[in-house]
GROMACS .gro file of C-alpha atoms in nm:
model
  439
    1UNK     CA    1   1.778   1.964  -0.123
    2UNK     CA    2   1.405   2.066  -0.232
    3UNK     CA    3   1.290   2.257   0.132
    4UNK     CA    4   0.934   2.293   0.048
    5UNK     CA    5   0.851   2.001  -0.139
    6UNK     CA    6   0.632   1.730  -0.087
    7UNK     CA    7   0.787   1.433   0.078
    8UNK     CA    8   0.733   1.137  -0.184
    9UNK     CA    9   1.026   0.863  -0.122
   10UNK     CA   10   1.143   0.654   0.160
   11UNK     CA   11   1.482   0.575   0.170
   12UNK     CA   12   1.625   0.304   0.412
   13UNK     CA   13   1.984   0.182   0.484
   14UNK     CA   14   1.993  -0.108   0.666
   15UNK     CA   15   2.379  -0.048   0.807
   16UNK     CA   16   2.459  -0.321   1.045
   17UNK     CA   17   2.337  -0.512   1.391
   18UNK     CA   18   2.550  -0.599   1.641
   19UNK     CA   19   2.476  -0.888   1.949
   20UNK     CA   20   2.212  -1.078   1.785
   21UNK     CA   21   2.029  -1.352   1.938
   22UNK     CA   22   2.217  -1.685   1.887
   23UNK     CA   23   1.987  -1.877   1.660
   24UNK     CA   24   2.200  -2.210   1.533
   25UNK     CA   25   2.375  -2.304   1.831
   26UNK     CA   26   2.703  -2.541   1.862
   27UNK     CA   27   2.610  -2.865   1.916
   28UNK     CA   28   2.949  -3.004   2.097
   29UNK     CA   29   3.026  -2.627   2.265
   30UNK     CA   30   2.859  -2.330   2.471
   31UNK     CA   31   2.785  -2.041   2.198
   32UNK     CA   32   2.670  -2.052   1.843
   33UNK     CA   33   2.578  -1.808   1.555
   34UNK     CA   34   2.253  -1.712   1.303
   35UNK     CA   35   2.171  -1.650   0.986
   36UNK     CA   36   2.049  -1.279   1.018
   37UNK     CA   37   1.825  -1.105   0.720
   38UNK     CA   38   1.546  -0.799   0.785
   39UNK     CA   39   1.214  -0.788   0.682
   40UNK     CA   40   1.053  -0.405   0.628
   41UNK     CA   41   0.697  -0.338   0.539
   42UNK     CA   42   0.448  -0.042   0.531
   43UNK     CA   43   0.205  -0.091   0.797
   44UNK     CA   44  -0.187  -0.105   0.639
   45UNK     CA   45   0.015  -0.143   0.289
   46UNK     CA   46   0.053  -0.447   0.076
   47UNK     CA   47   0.458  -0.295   0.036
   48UNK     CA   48   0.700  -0.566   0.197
   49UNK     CA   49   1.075  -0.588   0.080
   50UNK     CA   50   1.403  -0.751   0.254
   51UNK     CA   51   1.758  -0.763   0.272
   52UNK     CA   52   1.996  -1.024   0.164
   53UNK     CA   53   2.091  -1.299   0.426
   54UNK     CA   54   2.425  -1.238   0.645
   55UNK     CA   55   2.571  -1.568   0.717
   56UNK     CA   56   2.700  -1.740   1.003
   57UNK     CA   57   2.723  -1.403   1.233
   58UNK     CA   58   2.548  -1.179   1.518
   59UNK     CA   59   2.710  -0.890   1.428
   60UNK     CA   60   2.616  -0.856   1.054
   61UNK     CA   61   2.679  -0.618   0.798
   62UNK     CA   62   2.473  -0.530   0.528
   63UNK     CA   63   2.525  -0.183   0.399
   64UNK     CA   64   2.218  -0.223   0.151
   65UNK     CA   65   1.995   0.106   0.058
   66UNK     CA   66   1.592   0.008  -0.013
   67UNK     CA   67   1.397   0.329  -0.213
   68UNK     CA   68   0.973   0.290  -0.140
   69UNK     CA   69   0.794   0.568  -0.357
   70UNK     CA   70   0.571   0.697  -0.034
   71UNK     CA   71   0.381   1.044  -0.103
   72UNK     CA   72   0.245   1.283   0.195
   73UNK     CA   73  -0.047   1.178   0.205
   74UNK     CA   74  -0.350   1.135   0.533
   75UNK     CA   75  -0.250   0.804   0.707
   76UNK     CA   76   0.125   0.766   0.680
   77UNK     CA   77   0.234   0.404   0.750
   78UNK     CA   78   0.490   0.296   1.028
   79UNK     CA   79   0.769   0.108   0.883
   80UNK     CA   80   0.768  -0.227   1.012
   81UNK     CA   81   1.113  -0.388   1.077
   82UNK     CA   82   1.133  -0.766   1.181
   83UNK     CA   83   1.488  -0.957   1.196
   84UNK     CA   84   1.462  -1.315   1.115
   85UNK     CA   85   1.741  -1.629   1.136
   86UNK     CA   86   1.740  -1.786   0.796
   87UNK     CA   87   1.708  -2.192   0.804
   88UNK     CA   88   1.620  -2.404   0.513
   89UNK     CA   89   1.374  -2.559   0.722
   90UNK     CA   90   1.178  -2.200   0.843
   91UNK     CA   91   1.262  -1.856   0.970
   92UNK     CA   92   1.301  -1.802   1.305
   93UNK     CA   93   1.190  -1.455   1.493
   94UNK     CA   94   1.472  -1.247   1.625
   95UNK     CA   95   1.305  -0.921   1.711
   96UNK     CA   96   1.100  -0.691   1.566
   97UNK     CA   97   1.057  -0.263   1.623
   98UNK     CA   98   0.876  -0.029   1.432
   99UNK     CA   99   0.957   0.331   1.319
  100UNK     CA  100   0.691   0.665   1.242
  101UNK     CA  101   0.766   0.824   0.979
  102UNK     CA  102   0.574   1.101   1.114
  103UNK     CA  103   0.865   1.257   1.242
  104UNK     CA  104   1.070   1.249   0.921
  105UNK     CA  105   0.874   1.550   0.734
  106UNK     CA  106   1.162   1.765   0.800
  107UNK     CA  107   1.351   1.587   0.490
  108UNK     CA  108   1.647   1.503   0.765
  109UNK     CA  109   1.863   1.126   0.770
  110UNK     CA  110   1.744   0.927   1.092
  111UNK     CA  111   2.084   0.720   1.190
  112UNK     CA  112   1.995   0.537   1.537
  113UNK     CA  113   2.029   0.225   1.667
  114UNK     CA  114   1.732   0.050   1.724
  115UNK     CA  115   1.658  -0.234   1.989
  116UNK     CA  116   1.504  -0.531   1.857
  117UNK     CA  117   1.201  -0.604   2.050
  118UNK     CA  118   1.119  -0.989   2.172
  119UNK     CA  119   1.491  -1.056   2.104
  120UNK     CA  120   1.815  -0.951   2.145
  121UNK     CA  121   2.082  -0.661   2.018
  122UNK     CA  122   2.007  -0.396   1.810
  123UNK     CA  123   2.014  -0.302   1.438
  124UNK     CA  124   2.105   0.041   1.301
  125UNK     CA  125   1.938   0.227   1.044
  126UNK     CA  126   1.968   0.537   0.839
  127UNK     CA  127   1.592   0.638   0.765
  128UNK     CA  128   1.491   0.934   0.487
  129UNK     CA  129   1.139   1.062   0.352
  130UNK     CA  130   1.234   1.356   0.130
  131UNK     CA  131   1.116   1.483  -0.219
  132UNK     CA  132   1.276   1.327  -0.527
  133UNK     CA  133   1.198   1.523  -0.818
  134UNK     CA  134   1.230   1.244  -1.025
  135UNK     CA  135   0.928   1.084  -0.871
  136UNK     CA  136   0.725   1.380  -0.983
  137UNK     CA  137   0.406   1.276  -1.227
  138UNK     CA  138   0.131   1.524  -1.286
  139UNK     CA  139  -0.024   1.463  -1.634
  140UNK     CA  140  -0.368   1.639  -1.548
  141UNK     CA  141  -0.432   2.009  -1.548
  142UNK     CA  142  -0.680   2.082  -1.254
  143UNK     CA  143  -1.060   2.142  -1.414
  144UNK     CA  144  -1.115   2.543  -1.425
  145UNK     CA  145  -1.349   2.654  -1.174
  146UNK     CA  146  -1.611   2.778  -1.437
  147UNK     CA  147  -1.633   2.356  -1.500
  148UNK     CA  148  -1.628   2.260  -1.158
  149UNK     CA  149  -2.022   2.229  -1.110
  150UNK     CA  150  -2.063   2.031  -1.438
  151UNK     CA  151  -2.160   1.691  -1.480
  152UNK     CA  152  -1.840   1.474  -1.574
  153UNK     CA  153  -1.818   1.328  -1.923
  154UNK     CA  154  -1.487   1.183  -1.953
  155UNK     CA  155  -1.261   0.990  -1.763
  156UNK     CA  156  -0.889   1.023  -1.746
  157UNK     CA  157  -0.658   0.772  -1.591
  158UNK     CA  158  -0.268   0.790  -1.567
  159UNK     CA  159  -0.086   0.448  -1.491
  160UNK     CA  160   0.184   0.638  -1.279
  161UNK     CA  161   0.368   0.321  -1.092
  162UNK     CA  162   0.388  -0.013  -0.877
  163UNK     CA  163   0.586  -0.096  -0.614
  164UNK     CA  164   0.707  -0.436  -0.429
  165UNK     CA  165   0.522  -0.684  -0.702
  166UNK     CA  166   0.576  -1.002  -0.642
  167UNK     CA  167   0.836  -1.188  -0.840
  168UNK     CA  168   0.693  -1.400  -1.140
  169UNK     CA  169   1.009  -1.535  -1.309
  170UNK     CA  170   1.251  -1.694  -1.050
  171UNK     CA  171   1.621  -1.740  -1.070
  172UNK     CA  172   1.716  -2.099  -1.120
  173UNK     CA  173   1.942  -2.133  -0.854
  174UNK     CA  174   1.861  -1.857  -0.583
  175UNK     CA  175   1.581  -1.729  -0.398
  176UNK     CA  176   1.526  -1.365  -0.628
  177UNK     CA  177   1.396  -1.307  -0.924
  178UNK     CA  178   1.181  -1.059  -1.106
  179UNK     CA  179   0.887  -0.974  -1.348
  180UNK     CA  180   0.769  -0.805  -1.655
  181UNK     CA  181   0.462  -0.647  -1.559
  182UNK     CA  182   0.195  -0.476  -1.760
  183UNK     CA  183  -0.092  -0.338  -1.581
  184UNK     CA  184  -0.467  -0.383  -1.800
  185UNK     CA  185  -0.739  -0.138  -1.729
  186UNK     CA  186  -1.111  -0.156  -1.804
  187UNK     CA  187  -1.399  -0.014  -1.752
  188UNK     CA  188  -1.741  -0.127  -1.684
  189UNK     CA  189  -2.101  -0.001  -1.573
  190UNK     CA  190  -2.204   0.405  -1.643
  191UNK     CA  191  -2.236   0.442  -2.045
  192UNK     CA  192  -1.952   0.206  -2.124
  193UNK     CA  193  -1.966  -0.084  -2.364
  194UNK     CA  194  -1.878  -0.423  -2.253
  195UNK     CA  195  -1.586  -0.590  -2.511
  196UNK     CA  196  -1.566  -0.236  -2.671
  197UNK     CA  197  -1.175  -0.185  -2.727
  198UNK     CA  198  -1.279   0.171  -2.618
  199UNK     CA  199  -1.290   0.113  -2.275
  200UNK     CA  200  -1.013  -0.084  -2.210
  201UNK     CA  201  -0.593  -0.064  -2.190
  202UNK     CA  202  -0.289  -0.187  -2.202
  203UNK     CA  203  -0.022  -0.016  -2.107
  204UNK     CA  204   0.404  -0.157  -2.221
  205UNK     CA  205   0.562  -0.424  -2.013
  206UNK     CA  206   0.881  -0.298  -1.849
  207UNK     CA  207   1.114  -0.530  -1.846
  208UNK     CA  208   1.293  -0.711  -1.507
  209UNK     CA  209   1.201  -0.489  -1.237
  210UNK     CA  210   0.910  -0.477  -0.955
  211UNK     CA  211   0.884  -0.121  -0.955
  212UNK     CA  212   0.769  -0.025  -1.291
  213UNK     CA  213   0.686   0.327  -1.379
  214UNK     CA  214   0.467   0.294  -1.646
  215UNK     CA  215   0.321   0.661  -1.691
  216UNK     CA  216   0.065   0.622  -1.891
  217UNK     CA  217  -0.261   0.808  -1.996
  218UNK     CA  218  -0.531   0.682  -2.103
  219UNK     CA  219  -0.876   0.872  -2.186
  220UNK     CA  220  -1.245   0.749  -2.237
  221UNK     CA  221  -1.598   0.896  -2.358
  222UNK     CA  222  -1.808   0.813  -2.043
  223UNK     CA  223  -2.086   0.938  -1.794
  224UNK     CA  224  -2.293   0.809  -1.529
  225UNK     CA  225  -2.502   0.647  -1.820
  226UNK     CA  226  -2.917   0.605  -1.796
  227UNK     CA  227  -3.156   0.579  -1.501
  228UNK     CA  228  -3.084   0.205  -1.411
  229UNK     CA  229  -2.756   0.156  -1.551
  230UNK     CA  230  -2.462  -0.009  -1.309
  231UNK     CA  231  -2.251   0.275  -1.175
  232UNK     CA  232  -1.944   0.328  -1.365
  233UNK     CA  233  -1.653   0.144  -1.226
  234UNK     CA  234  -1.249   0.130  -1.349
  235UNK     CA  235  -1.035  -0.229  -1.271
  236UNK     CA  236  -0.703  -0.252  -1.305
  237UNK     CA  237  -0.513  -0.612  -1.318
  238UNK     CA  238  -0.121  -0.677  -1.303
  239UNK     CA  239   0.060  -0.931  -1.482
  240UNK     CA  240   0.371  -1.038  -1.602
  241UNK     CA  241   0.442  -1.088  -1.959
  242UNK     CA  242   0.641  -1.348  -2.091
  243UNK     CA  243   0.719  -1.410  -2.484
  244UNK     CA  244   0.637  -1.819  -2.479
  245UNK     CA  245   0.321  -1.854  -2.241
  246UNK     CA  246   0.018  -1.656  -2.140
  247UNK     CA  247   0.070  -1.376  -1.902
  248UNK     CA  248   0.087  -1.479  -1.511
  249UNK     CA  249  -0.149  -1.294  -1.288
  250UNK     CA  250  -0.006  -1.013  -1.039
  251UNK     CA  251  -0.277  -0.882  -0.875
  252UNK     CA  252  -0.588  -0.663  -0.913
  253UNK     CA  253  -0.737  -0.338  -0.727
  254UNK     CA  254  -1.068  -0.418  -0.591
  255UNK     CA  255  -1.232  -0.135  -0.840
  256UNK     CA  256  -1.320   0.196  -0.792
  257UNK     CA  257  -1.688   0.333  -0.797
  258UNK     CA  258  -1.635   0.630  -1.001
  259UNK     CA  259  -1.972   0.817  -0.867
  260UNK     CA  260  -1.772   0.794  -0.484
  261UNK     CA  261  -1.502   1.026  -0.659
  262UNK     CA  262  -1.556   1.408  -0.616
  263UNK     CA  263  -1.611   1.513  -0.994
  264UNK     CA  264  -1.413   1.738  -1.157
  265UNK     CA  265  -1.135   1.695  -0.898
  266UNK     CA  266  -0.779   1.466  -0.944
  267UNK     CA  267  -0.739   1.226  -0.722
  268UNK     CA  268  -0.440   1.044  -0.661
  269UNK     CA  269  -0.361   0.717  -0.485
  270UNK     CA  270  -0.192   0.396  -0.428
  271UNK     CA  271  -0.427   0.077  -0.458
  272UNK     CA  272  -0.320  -0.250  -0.321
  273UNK     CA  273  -0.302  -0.578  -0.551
  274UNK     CA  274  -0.533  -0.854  -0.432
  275UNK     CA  275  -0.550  -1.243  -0.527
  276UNK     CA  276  -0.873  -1.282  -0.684
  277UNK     CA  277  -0.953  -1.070  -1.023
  278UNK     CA  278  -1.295  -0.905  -0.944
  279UNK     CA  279  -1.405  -0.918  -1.316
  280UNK     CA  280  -1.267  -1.274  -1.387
  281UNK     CA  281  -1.308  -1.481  -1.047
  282UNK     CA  282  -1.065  -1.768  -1.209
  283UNK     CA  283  -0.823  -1.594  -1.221
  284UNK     CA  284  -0.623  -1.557  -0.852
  285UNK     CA  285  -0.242  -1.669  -0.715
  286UNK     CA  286  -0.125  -1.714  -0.405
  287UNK     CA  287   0.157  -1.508  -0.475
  288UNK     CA  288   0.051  -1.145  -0.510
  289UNK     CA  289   0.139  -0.836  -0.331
  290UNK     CA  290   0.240  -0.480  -0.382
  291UNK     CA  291   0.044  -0.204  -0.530
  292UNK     CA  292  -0.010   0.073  -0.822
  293UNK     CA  293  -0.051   0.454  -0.770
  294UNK     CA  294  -0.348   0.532  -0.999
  295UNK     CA  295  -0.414   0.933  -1.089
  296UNK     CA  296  -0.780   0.970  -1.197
  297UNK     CA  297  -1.004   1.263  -1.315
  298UNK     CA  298  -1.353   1.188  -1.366
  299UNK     CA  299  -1.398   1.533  -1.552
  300UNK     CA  300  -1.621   1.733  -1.765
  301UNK     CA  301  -1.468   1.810  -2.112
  302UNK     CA  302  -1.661   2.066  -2.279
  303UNK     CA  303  -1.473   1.918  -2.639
  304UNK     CA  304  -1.659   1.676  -2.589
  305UNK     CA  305  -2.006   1.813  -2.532
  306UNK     CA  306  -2.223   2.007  -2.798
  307UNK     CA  307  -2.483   2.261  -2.829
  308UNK     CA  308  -2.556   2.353  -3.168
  309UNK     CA  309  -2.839   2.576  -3.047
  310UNK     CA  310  -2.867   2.936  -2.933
  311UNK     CA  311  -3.015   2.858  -2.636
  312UNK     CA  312  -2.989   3.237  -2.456
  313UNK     CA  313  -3.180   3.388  -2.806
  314UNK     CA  314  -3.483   3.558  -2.712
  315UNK     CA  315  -3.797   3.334  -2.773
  316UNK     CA  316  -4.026   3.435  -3.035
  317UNK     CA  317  -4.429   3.503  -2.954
  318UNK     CA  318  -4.478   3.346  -3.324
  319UNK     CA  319  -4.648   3.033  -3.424
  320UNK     CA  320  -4.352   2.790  -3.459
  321UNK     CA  321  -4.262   2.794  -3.861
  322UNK     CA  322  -3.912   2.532  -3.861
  323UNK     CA  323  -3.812   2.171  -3.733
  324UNK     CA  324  -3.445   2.161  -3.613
  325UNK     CA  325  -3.284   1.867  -3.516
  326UNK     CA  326  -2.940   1.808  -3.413
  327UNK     CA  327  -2.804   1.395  -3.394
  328UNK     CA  328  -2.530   1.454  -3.138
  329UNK     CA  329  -2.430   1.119  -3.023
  330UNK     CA  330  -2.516   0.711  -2.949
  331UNK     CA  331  -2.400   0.474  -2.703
  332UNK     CA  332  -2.420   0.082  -2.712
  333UNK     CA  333  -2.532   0.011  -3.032
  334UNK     CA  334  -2.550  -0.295  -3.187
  335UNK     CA  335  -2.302  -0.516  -3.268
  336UNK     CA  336  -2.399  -0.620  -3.646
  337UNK     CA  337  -2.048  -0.671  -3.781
  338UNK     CA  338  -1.957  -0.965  -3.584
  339UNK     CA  339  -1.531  -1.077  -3.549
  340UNK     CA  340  -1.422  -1.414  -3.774
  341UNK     CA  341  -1.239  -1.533  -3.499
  342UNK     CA  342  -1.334  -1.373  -3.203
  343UNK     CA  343  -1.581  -1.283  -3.000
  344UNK     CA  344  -1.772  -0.915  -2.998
  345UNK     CA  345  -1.751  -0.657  -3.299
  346UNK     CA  346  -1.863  -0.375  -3.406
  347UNK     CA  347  -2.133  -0.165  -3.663
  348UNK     CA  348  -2.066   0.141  -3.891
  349UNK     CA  349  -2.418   0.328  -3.755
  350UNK     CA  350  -2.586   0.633  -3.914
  351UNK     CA  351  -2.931   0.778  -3.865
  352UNK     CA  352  -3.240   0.806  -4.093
  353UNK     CA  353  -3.508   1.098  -3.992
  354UNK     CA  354  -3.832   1.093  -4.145
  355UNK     CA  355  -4.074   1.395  -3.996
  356UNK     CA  356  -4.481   1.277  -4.030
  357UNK     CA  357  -4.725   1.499  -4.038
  358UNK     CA  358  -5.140   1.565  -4.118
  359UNK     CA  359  -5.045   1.794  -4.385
  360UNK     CA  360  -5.019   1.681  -4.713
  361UNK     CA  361  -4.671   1.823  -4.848
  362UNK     CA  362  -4.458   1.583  -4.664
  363UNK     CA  363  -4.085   1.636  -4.582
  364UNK     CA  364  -3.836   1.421  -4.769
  365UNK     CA  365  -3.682   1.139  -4.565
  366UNK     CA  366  -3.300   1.290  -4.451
  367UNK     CA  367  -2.988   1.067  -4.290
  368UNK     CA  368  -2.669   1.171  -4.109
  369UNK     CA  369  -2.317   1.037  -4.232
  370UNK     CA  370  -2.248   0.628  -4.191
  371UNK     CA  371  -1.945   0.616  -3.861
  372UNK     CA  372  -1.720   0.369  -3.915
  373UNK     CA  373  -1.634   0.100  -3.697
  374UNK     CA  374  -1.781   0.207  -3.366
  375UNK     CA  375  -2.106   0.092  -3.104
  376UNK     CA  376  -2.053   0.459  -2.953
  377UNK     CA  377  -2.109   0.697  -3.275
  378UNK     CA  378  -2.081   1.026  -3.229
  379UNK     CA  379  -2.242   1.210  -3.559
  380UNK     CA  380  -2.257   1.596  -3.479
  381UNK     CA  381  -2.490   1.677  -3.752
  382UNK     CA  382  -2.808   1.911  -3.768
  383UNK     CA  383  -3.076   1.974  -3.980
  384UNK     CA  384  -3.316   2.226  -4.045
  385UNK     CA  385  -3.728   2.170  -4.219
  386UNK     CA  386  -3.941   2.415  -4.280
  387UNK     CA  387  -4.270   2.326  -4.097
  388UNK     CA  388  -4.550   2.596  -3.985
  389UNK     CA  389  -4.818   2.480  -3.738
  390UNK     CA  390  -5.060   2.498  -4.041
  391UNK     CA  391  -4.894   2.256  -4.275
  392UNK     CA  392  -4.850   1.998  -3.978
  393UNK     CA  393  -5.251   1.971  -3.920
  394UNK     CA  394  -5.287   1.892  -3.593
  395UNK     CA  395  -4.991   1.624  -3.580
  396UNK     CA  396  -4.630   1.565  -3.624
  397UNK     CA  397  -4.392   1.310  -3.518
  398UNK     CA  398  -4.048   1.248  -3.589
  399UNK     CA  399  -3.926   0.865  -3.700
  400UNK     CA  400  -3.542   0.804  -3.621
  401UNK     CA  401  -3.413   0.477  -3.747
  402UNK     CA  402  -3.102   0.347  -3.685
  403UNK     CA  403  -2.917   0.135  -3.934
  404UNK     CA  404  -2.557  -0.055  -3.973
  405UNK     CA  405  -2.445   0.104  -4.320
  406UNK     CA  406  -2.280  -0.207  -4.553
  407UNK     CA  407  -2.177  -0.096  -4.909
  408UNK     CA  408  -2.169  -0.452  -5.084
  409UNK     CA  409  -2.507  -0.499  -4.935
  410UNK     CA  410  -2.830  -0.364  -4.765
  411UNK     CA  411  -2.829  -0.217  -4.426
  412UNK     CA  412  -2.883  -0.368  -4.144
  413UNK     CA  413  -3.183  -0.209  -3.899
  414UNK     CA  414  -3.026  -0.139  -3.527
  415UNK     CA  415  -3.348  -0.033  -3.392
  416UNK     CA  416  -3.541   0.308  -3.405
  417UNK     CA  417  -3.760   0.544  -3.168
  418UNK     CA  418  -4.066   0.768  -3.241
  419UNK     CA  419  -4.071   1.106  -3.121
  420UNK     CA  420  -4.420   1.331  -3.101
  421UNK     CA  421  -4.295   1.649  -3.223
  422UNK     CA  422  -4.694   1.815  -3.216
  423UNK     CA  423  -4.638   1.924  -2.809
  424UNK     CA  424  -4.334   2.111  -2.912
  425UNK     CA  425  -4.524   2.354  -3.086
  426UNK     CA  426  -4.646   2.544  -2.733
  427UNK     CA  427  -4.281   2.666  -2.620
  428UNK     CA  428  -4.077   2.665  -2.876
  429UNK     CA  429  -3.781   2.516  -2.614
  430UNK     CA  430  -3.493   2.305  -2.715
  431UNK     CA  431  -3.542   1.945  -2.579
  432UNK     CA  432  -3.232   1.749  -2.554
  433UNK     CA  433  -3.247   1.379  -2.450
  434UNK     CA  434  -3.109   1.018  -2.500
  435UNK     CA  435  -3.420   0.798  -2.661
  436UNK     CA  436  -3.363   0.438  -2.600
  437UNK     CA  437  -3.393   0.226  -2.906
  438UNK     CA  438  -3.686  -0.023  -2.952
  439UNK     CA  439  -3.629  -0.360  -3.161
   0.00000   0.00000   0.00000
């Protein structure tokens, strides 16, 4: 139906087997019967799903269709296909085979029989991998080329879908049962802020179903952060929601380095769920399995960049006769407006320049704008003193304090840096830099 396309979902009918291996055999006569069900699975995949239980034949009949989102991608898993005799007291093996979907590109319905290997008859299945257009998620534009070399100041991550979680709230009398998952990212390490809302989300809870499409975006401020800072890394837990308790635990992705991605370039892929949560060790289950496809761009945004400064002007011979200064940003800040009744909080920054010199007409003190409610301020502001070479007298330095701005009382200090403006004086060059501040 879509020649050309991409293949991106697995379709199997499990149709019927026919002289199965007697599993449950008559106790007072020669013959017997089983309990037939089939196990599939992705091999080198957490994805494992099964059929309902055929009872009392060895010729069963299930007619039952099972849909696995499964894109083209390098490395395409075998399907795995075991048959099993239910018992109350333990499975027993009746055979397994396995299929490659390698030879399924062509979008065409596989119906064979297939013989079950280390037991006995044969089941038959009607195999697809085609393109379903629904399936279809692309919420980033590719980065234009003229970008491509730049050094990545944003990540973007889209929550596409899971697959083949593991059931969290059981049916009371049966063996099924199903979830309400939610999948939680965060971020941690590069120029991120630990317990800053900013670099964390949630995305909705779908209701009943282990194959949630969630399709989701979610953006952050963030770069590879200062010489000696942990490289920046994105987590993303599973877990199923429920109105009464606390959330049960599905799963996490063991966390991807985002330095080993190539920047500036979407990559797209399906992470498998393990037991143990690498950013809270406590939490783990037994039963977890399945995975998410996670689309990320660790890209440079040039909205979020800024150069106030006419950097390509011709540079003048002339003794330097003007101070600029442009506060672009901060990152980390201190936390001086603490939560009532939780932990971590947050500080409503601003910036207070004064400009020393060996001159005697001194510059009055000037400030950016207060931000509210943020450790990662982002003030965009510039400012431009008159100041010749004479009036500075041999010496000029620049005093940037940072302060928590309170109106119903005095601000609080967040720390400050001093700057010696005096070498600047030779080139007359722009000099752009993150100062780290002291107390």
């Amino acid at each position: 139906q879509h020649p050309g396309k991409a293949c991106n979902e697995l379709r199997v009918g499990l149709s019927q087997g026919r002289e199965l291996a007697i599993k449950d055999a008559n106790m007072l006569s020669k013959g017997g019967t089983s309990d037939p069900y089939v196990k599939f699975g992705l091999t080198g995949t957490n994805v494992k799903f099964a059929s309902t239980v055929q009872s009392k034949t060895i010729d069963p009949v299930w007619r039952e269709i099972f849909l696995q989102p499964l894109p083209d991608i390098p490395g395409v898993p075998k399907l795995s296909v075991a048959c099993f005799d239910h018992d109350m007291m333990g499975s027993q093996a009746m055979g397994t085979f396995e299929l490659d979907l390698e030879d399924l590109r062509d979008h065409a319905v596989s119906k064979k029989w297939h013989s079950l290997e280390g037991g006995e008859g044969e089941l038959e299945l009607l195999v697809q991998w085609h393109h379903n257009p629904a399936l279809v998620y692309d919420p980033f534009e590719p980065v234009a080329a003229a970008l491509e070399d730049k050094t990545p100041n944003e990540l973007c991550v889209a929550v596409a879908q899971g697959r083949n979680l593991a059931i969290k709230d059981k049916e009371l009398l049966g063996s099924g049962g199903t979830s309400d998952p939610r999948a939680v990212l965060r971020v941690v390490g590069g120029s991120s802020v630990e317990k800053d809302p900013a670099y964390s989300h949630t995305t909705k809870s779908l209701k009943k179903t282990l194959n949630p499409r969630w399709r989701e975006v979610y953006k952050c401020q963030l770069s590879a952060g200062a010489e000696g800072d942990a490289p920046p890394v994105l987590h993303c837990r599973v877990e199923d929601v429920d109105e009464l308790t606390s959330a049960d635990y599905m799963g996490s992705i063991a966390g991807i380095n985002l330095n080993d991605l190539e920047p500036n370039v979407i990559s797209r892929k399906w992470y498998d769920l393990a037991a143990a949560d690498p950013l809270e060790p406590k939490k783990t289950s037994k039963n977890v399995h399945g995975d998410v496809e996670l689309i990320v761009l660790y890209r440079y945004n040039p909205d979020l960049d800024w150069d106030p400064f006419d950097r390509d002007a011709p540079t003048s011979t002339d003794a330097p006769n003007e101070l600029r200064i442009a506060a672009f940003r901060g990152r980390r800040l201190a936390v001086k407006d603490k939560n009532l009744f939780s932990k971590g909080g947050s500080s409503d920054p601003r910036l207070k320049f004064t400009v020393s010199h060996g001159g005697k007409e001194q510059i009055k003190p000037f400030q950016t704008r207060s931000e509210p409610a943020t450790l990662n301020p982002s003030w965009k502001e510039q400012f431009v003193k008159p100041l010749t070479v004479e009036d500075a007298n041999g010496s000029a330095s620049l005093f940037v304090q940072c302060e928590d701005a309170d109106a119903l009382s005095s601000n609080d200090p967040m720390g400050s840096v001093t700057i010696d403006l005096w070498p600047l004086r030779e080139t007359g060059a722009v000099v752009q830099k993150s100062y780290t501040l002291e107390g």
